[in-house]
PDB file of C-alpha atoms in Angstrom:
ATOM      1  CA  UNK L 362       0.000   0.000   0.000  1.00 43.00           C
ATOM      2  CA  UNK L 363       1.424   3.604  -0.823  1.00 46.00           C
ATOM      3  CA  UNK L 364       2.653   5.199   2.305  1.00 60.00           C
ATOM      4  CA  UNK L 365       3.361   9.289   1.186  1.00 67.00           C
ATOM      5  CA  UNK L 366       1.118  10.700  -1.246  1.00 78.00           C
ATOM      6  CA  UNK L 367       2.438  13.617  -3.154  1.00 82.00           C
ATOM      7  CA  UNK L 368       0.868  17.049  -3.814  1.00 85.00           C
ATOM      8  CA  UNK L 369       0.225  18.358  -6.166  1.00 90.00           C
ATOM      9  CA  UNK L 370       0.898  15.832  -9.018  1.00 90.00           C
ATOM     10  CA  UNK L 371       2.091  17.801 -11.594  1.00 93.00           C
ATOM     11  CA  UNK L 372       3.773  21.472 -10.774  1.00 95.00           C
ATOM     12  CA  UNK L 373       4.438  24.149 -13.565  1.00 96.00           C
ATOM     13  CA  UNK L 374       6.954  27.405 -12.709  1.00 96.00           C
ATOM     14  CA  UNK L 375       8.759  29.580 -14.066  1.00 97.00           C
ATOM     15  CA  UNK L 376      12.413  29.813 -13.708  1.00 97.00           C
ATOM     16  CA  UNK L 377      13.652  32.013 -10.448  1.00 97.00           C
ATOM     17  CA  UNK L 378      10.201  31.083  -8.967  1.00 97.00           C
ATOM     18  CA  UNK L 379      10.081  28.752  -5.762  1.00 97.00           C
ATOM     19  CA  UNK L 380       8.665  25.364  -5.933  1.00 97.00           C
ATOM     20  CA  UNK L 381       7.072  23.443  -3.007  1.00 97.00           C
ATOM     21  CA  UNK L 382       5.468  20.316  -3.189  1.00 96.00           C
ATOM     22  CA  UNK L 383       3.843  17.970  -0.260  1.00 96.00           C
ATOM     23  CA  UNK L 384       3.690  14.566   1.087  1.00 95.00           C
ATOM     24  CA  UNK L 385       1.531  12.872   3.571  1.00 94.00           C
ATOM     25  CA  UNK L 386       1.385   9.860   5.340  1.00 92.00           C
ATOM     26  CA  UNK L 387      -0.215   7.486   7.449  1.00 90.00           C
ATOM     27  CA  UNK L 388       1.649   5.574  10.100  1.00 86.00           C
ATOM     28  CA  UNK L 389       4.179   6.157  12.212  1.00 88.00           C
ATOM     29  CA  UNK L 390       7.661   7.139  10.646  1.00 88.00           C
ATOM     30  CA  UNK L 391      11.336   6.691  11.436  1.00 87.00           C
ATOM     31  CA  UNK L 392      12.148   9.615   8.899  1.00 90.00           C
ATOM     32  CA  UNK L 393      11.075  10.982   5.873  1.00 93.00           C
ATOM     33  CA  UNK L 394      12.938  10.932   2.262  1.00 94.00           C
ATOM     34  CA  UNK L 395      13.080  13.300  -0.500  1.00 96.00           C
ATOM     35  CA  UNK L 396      13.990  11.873  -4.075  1.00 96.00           C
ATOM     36  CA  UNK L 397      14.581  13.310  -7.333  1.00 97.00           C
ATOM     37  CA  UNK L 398      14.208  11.396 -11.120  1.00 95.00           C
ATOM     38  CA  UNK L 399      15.088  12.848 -13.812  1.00 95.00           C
ATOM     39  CA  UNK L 400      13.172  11.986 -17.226  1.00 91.00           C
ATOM     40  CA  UNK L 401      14.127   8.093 -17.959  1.00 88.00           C
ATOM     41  CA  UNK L 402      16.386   7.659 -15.228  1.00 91.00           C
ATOM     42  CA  UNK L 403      16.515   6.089 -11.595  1.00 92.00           C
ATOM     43  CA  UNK L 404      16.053   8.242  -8.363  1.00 95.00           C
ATOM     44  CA  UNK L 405      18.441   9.612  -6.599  1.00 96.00           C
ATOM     45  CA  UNK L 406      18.244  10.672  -2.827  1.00 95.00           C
ATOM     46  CA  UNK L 407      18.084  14.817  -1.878  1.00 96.00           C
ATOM     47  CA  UNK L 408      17.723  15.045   1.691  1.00 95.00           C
ATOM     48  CA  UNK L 409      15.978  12.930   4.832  1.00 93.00           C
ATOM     49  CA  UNK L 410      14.506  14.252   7.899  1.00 94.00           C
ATOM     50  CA  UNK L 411      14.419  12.233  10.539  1.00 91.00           C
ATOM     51  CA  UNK L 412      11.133  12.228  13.423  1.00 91.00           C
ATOM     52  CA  UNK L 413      12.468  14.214  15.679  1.00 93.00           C
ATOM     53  CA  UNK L 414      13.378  17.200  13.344  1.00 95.00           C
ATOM     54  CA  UNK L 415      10.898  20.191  11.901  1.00 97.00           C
ATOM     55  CA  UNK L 416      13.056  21.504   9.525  1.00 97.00           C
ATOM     56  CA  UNK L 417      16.206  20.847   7.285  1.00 97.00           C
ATOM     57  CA  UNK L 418      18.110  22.599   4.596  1.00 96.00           C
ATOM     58  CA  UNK L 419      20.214  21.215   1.829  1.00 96.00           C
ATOM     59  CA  UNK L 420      21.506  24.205  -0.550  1.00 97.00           C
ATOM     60  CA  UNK L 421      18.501  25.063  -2.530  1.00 97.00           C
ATOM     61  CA  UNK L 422      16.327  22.810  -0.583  1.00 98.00           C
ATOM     62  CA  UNK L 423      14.339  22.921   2.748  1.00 98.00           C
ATOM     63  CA  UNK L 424      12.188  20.324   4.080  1.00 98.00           C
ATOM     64  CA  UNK L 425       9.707  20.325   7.064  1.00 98.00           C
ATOM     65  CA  UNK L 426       8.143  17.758   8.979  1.00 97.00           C
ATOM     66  CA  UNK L 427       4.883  17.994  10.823  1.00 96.00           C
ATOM     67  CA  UNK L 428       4.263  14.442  12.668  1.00 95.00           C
ATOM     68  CA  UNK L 429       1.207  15.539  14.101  1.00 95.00           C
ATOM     69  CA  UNK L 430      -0.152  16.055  11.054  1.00 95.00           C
ATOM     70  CA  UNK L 431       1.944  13.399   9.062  1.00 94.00           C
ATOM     71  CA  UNK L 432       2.804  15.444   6.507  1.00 95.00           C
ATOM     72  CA  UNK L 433       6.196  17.401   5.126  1.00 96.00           C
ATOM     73  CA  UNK L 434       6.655  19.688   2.411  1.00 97.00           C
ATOM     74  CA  UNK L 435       9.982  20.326   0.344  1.00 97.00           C
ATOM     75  CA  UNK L 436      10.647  23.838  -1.185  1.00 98.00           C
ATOM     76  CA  UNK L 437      12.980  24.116  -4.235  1.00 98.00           C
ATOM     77  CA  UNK L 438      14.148  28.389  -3.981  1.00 97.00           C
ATOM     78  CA  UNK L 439      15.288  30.129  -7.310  1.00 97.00           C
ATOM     79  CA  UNK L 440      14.245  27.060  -9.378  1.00 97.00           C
ATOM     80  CA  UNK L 441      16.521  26.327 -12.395  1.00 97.00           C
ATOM     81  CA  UNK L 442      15.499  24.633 -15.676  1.00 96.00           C
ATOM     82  CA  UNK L 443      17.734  21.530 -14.505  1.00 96.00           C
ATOM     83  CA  UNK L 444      15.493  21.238 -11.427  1.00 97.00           C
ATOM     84  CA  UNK L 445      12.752  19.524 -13.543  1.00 98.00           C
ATOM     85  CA  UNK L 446      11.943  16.075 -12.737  1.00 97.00           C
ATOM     86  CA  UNK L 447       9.622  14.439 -10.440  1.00 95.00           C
ATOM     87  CA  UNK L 448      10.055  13.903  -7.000  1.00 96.00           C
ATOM     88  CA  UNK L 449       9.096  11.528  -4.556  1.00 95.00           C
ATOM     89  CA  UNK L 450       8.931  11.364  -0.762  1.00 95.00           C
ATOM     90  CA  UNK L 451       9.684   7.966   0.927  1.00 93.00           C
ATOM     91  CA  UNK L 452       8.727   6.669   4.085  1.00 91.00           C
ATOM     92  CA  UNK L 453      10.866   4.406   6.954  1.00 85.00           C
ATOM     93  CA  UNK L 454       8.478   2.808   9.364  1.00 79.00           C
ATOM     94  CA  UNK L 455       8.882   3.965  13.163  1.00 72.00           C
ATOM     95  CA  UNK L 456      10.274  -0.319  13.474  1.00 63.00           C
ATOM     96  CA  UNK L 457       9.024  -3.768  13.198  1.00 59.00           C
ATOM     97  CA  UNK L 458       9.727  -6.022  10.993  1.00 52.00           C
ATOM     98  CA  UNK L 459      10.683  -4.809   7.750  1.00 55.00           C
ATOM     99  CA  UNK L 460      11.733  -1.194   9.300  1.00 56.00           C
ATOM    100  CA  UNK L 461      14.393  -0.655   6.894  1.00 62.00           C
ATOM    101  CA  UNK L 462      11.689  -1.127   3.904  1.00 76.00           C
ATOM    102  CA  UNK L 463      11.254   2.392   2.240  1.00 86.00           C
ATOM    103  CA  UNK L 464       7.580   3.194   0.943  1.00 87.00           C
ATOM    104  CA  UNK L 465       7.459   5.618  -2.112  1.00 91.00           C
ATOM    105  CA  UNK L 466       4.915   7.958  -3.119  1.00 90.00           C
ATOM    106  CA  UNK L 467       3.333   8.441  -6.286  1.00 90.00           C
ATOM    107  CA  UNK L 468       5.228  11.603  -6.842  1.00 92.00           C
ATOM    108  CA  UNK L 469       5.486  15.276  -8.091  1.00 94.00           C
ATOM    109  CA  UNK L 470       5.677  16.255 -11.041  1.00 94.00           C
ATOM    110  CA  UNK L 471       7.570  19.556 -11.519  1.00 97.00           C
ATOM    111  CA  UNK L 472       8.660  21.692 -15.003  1.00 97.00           C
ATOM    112  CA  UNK L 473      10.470  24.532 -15.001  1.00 97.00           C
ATOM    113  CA  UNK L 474       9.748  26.906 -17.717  1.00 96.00           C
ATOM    114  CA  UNK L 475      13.023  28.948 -19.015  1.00 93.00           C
TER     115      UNK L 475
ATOM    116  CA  UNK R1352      32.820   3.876  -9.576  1.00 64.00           C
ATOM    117  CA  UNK R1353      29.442   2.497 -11.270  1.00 78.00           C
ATOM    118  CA  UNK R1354      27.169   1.918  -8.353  1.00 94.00           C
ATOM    119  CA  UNK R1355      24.340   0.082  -9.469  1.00 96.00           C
ATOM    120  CA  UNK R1356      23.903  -1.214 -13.002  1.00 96.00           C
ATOM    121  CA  UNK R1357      21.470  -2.750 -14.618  1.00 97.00           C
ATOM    122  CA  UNK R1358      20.935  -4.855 -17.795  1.00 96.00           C
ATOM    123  CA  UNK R1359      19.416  -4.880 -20.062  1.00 96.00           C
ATOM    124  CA  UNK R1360      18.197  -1.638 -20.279  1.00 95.00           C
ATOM    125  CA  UNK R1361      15.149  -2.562 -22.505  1.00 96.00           C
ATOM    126  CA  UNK R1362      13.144  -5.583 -23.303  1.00 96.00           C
ATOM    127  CA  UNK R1363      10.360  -6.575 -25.336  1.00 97.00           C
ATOM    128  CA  UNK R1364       8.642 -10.132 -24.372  1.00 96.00           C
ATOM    129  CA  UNK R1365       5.849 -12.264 -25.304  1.00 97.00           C
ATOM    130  CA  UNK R1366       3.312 -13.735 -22.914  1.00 97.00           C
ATOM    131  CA  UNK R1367       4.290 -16.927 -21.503  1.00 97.00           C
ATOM    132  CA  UNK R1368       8.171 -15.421 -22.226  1.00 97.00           C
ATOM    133  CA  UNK R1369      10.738 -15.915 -19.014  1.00 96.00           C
ATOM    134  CA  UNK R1370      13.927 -13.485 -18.689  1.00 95.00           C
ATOM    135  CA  UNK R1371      15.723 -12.458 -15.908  1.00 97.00           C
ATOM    136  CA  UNK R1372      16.779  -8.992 -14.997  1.00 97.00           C
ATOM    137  CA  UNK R1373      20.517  -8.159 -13.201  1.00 97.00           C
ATOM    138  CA  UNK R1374      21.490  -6.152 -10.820  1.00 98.00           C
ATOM    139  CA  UNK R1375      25.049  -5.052 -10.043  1.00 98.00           C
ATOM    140  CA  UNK R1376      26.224  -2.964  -6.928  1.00 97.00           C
ATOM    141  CA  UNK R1377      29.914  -2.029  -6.383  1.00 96.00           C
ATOM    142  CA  UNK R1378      29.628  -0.315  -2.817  1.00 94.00           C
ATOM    143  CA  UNK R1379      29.676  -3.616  -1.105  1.00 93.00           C
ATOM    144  CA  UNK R1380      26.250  -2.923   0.044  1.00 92.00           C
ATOM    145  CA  UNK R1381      24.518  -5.534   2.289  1.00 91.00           C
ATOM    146  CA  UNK R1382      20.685  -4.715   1.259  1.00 91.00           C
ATOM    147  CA  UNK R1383      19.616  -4.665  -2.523  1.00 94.00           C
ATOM    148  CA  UNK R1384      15.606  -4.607  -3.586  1.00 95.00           C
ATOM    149  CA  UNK R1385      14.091  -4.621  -6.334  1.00 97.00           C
ATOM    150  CA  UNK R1386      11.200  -2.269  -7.090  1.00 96.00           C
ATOM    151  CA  UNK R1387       8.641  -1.563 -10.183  1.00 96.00           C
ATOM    152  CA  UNK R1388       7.342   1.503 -11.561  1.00 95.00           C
ATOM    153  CA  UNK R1389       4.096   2.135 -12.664  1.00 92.00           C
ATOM    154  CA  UNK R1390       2.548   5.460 -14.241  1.00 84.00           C
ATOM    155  CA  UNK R1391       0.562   7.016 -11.556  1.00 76.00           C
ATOM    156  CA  UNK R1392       1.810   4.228  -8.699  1.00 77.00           C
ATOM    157  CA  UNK R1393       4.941   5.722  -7.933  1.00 83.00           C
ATOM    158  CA  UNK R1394       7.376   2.527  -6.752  1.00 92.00           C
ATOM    159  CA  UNK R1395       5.990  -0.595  -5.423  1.00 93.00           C
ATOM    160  CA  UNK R1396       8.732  -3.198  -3.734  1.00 92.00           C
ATOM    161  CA  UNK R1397       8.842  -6.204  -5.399  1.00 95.00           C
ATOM    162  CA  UNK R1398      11.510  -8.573  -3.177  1.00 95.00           C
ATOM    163  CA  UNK R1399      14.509  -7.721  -1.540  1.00 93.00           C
ATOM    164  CA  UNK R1400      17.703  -8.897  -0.111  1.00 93.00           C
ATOM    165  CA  UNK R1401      19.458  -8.573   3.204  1.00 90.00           C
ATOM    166  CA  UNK R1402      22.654 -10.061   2.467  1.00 92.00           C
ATOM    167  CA  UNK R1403      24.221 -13.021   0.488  1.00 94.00           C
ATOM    168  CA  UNK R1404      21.721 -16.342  -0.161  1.00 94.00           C
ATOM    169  CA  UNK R1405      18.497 -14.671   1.418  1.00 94.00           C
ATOM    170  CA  UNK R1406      15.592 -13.065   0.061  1.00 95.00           C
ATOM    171  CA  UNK R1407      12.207 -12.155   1.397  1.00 93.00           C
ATOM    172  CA  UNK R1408       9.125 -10.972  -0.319  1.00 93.00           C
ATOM    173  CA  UNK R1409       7.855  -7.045  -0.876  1.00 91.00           C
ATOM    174  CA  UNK R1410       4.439  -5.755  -1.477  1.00 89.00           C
ATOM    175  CA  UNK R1411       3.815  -7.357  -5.061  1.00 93.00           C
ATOM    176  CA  UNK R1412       6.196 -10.757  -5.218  1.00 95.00           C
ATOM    177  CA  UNK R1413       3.604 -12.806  -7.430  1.00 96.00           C
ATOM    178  CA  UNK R1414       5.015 -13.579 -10.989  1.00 96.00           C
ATOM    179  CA  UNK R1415       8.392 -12.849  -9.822  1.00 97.00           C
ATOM    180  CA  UNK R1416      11.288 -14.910  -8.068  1.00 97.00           C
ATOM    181  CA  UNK R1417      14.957 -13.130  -7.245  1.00 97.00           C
ATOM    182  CA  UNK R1418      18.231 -14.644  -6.174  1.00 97.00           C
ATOM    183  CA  UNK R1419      21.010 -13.546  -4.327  1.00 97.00           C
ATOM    184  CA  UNK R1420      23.629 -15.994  -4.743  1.00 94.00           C
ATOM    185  CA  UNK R1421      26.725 -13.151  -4.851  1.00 95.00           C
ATOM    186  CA  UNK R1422      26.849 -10.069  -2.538  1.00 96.00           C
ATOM    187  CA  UNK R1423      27.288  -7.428  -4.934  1.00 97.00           C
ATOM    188  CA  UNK R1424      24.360  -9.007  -7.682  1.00 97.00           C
ATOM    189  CA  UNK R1425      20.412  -9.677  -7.433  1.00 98.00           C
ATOM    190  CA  UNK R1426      18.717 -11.287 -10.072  1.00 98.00           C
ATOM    191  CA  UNK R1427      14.952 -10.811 -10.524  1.00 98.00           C
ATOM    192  CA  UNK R1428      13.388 -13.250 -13.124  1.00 97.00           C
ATOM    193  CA  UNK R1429       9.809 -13.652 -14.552  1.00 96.00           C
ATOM    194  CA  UNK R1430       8.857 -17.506 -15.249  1.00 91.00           C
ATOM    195  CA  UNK R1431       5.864 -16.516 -17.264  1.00 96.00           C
ATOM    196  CA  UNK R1432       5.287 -12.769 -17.953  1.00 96.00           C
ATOM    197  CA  UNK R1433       1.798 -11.673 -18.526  1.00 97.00           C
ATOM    198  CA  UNK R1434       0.886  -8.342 -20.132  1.00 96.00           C
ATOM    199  CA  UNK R1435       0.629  -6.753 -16.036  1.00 96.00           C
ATOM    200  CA  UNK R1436       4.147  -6.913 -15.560  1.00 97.00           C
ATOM    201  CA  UNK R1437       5.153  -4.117 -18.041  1.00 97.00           C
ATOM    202  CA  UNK R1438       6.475  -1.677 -16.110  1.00 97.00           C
ATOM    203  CA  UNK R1439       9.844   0.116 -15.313  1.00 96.00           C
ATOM    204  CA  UNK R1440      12.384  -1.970 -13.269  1.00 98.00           C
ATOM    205  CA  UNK R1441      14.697  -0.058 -10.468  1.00 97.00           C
ATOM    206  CA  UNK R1442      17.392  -2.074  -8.756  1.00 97.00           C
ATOM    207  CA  UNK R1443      18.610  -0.385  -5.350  1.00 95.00           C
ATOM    208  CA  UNK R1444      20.987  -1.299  -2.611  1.00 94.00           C
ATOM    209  CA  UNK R1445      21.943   0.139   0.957  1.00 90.00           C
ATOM    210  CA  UNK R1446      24.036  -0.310   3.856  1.00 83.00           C
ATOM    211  CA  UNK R1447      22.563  -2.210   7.010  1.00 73.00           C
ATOM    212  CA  UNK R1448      23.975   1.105   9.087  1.00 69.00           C
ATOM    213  CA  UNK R1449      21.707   3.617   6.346  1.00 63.00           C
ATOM    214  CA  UNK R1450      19.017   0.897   4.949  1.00 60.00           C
ATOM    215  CA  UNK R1451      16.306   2.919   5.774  1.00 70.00           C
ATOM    216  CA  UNK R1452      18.147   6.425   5.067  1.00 73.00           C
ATOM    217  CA  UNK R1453      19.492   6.439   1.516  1.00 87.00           C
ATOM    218  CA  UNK R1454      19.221   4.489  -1.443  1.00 92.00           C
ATOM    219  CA  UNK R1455      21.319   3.905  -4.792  1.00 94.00           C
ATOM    220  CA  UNK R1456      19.418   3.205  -7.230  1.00 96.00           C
ATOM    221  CA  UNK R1457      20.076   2.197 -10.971  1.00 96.00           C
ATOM    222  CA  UNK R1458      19.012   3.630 -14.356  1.00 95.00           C
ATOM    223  CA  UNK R1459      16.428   1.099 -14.715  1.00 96.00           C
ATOM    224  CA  UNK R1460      14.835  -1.363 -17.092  1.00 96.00           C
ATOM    225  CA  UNK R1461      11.693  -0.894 -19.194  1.00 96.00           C
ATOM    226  CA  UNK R1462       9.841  -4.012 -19.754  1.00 97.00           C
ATOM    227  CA  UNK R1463       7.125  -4.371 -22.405  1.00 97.00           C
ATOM    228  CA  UNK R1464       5.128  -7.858 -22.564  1.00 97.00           C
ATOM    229  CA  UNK R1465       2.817  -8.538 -25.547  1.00 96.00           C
TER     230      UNK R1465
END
């Protein structure tokens, strides 16, 4: 079953502009995953937050976490052409068995215009 | 340094058709998976691998067995595809220390079955 569902599904800016996109989830987590892939190509990790943080930076990136509402959002600043792709959040259970299994969202979307 | 390669990149098939997929790390990783890709299902795990000669099953194993008989390669094979199992394949791997923090994943496979 999908864990983190992605908001919106498709995102359309123009270059400079920011970007944000959410995810939401149902269960307890260990942390939360960002991931980017580009057009034909496999994903590649951005930035995790784990349960205990609100709020984490990564260059161009930030990501929050609100547990009590099971949700996170990440915000691309000054988007660039390049950023296009979609993105997907993933999901470690809080433990059990299986713990280190990562559930994926359906994913984002985004094109930057030029 | 590859990190995780796949082959073959493409493949056509006919129903009833078996082939095998392979997956190659070169980090020495301890976990591999392997996931599919559907449009509008973002990734779904298919089986996985915790280290050398085991495998368990993910959310959707049926139609699909794997093998793990080396560390650093994880085979997933189809005995009889069926028209379903088109989709895009993603190999991944991870450390047992980062396993549910970061994964590498590679370029993947895109399977059509007639």
């Amino acid at each position: 079953s999908q864990q983190g569902e992605e908001d919106p599904q498709a995102l359309s800016i123009q270059e400079g502009e920011n970007a944000t996109m959410n995810c939401s989830y149902k269960t307890s987590i260990n942390n939360l995953q960002w991931y980017r892939q580009n057009s034909g190509r496999g994903l590649v990790h951005l930035i995790l937050i784990r349960s205990n943080e609100r709020e984490k930076h990564s260059g161009r990136l930030r990501v929050t976490l609100d547990t009590s509402k099971k949700s996170s959002s990440l915000l691309i600043t000054a988007s660039r052409a390049a950023d296009t792709a979609s993105y997907f959040c993933a999901t470690a259970p809080y433990s059990g068995a299986g713990s280190y299994q990562l559930t994926f969202g359906k994913g984002t979307k985004l094109s930057v215009i030029p | 340094n590859a990190g995780v390669t796949q082959t073959p990149k493409f493949r056509v098939l006919k129903t009833g058709q078996s082939m095998t997929l392979l997956c190659a790390q070169d980090m020495n990783h301890e976990y591999m998976y392997w996931y599919r890709q559907d449009p509008g299902m973002g990734l779904r795990l298919i089986h996985y691998s915790v280290g050398e000669g085991t495998t368990a099953k993910g959310e959707v194993p049926d139609g699909y067995n794997v093998s793990r008989l080396k560390k650093q390669n994880f085979l997933l094979g189809l005995e009889s595809a069926a028209p379903s199992q088109t989709s895009v394949y993603f190999c991944a791997s991870s450390t047992p220390g980062t396993a549910r923090e970061k994964l590498f994943f590679g370029s993947g496979t895109q399977l059509s079955v007639l």
